[in-house]
XYZ file of C-alpha atoms in Angstrom:
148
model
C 98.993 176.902 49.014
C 100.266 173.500 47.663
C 98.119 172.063 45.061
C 97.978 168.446 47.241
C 95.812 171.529 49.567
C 94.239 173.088 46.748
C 92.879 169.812 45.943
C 91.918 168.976 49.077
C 89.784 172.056 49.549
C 87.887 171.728 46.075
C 87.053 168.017 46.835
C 85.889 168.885 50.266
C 83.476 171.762 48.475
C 82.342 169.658 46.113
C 81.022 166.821 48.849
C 79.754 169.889 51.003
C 77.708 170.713 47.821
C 76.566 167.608 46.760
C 73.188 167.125 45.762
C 73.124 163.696 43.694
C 73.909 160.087 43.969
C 76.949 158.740 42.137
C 76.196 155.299 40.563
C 78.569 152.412 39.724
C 82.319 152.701 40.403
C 84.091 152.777 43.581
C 82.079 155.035 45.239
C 78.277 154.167 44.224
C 75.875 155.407 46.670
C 78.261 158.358 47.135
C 77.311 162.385 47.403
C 78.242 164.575 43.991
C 78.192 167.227 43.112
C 76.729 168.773 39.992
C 78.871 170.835 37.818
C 77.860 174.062 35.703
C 80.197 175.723 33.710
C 81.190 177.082 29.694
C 81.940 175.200 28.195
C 81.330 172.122 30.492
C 83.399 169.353 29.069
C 86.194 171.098 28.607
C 86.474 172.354 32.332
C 84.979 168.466 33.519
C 87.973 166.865 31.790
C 90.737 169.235 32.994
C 89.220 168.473 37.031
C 89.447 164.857 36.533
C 92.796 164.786 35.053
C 93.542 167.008 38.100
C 92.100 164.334 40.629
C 93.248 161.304 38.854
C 96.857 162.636 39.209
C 96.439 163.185 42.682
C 95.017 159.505 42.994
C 92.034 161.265 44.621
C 88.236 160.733 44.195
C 86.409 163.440 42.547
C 82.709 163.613 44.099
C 81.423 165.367 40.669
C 78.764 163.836 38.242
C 79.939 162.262 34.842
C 77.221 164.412 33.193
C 78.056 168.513 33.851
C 75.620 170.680 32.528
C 77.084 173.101 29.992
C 75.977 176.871 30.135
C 77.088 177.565 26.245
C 75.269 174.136 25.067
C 72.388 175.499 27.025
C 72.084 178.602 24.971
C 73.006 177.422 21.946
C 69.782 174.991 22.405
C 67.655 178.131 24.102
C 68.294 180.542 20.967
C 67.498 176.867 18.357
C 64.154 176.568 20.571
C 63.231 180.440 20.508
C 62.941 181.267 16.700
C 61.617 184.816 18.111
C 65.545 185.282 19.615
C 68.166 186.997 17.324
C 71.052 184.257 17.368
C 74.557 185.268 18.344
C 77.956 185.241 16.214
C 79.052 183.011 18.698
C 79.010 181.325 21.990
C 81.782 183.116 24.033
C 81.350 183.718 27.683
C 81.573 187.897 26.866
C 79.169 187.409 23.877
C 76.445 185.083 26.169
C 77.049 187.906 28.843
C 76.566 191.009 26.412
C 73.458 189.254 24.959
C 71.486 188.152 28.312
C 72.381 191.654 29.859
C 75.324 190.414 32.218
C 78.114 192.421 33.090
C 81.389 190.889 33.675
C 83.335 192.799 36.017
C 86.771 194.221 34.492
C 89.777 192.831 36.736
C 93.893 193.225 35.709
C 94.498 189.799 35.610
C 92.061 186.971 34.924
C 90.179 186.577 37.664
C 88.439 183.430 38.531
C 85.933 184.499 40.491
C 84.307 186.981 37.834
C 84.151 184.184 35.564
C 82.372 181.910 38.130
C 80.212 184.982 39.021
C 79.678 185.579 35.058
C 78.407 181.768 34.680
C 76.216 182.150 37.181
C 74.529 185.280 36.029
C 74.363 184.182 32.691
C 72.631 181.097 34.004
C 69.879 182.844 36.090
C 69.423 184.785 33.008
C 68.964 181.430 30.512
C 66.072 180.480 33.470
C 64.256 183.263 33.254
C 63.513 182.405 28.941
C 63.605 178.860 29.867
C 60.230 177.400 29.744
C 58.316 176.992 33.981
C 58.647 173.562 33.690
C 62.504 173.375 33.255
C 62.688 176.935 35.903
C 61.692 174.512 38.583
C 64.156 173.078 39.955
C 64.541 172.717 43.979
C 65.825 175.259 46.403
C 68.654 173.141 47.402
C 69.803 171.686 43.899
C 69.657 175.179 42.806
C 72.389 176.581 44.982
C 74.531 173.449 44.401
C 74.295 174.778 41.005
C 75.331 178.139 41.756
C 77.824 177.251 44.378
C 79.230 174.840 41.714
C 79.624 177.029 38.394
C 83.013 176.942 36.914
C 84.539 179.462 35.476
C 85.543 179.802 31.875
């Protein structure tokens, strides 16, 4: 697959997935999707550099919601949790119980599987308020997570 396709296929999953309204820019009024992922910023910056040199609109949100920031904040909030040595996608899995599947080569879809596990398990110690989010934003979400 040529990455022009590769492209092509990401930006159409993204708009099938899209939950939220873009504002401002070109596209205002426009579907987005939101993104989850480790390390969030990282992985947003890396997709828009992708898009912008491919001249192509990326239908994600500005703002992606960061599963290691998330944590970080849980384990600050919940003096009764032991903290970790560090915020690693194998440590965050380890501590909330998730096992990452062992593959030869690095394998993107454990990782995305691996950020969504370890984000049902963050939901589960997150407080009900924050645990309710709609059905259908939900599995944007977890359609959505990036992998590390």
């Amino acid at each position: 697959m040529l990455e022009q396709d590769a492209l092509v296929c990401v930006q159409n999953f993204l708009q099938q997935h899209s939950t939220l309204d873009a504002f401002g820019g070109v596209r205002e009024n426009s579907p987005t999707a939101q993104l989850v992922a480790h390390n969030a910023t990282a992985k947003l910056a890396f997709l828009r550099n992708w898009f912008l040199r491919h001249r192509a609109y990326f239908p994600a949100s500005p703002r992606p919601l960061c599963i290691m920031q998330r944590a970080a904040w849980l384990l600050y909030e919940d003096v009764q949790m032991t903290p970790v040595s560090n915020y690693r996608l194998a440590t965050l899995a380890d501590y909330f119980g998730v096992e990452i599947r062992q593959t030869v080569k690095h394998d993107l879809l454990t990782k995305v599987e691996a950020n969504l596990a370890i984000y049902r398990a963050l939901q589960r110690w997150m407080p009900r308020s924050s645990a309710a989010i709609p059905a259908r934003q939900l599995e944007s979400i977890s359609l959505a997570a990036n992998a590390n």
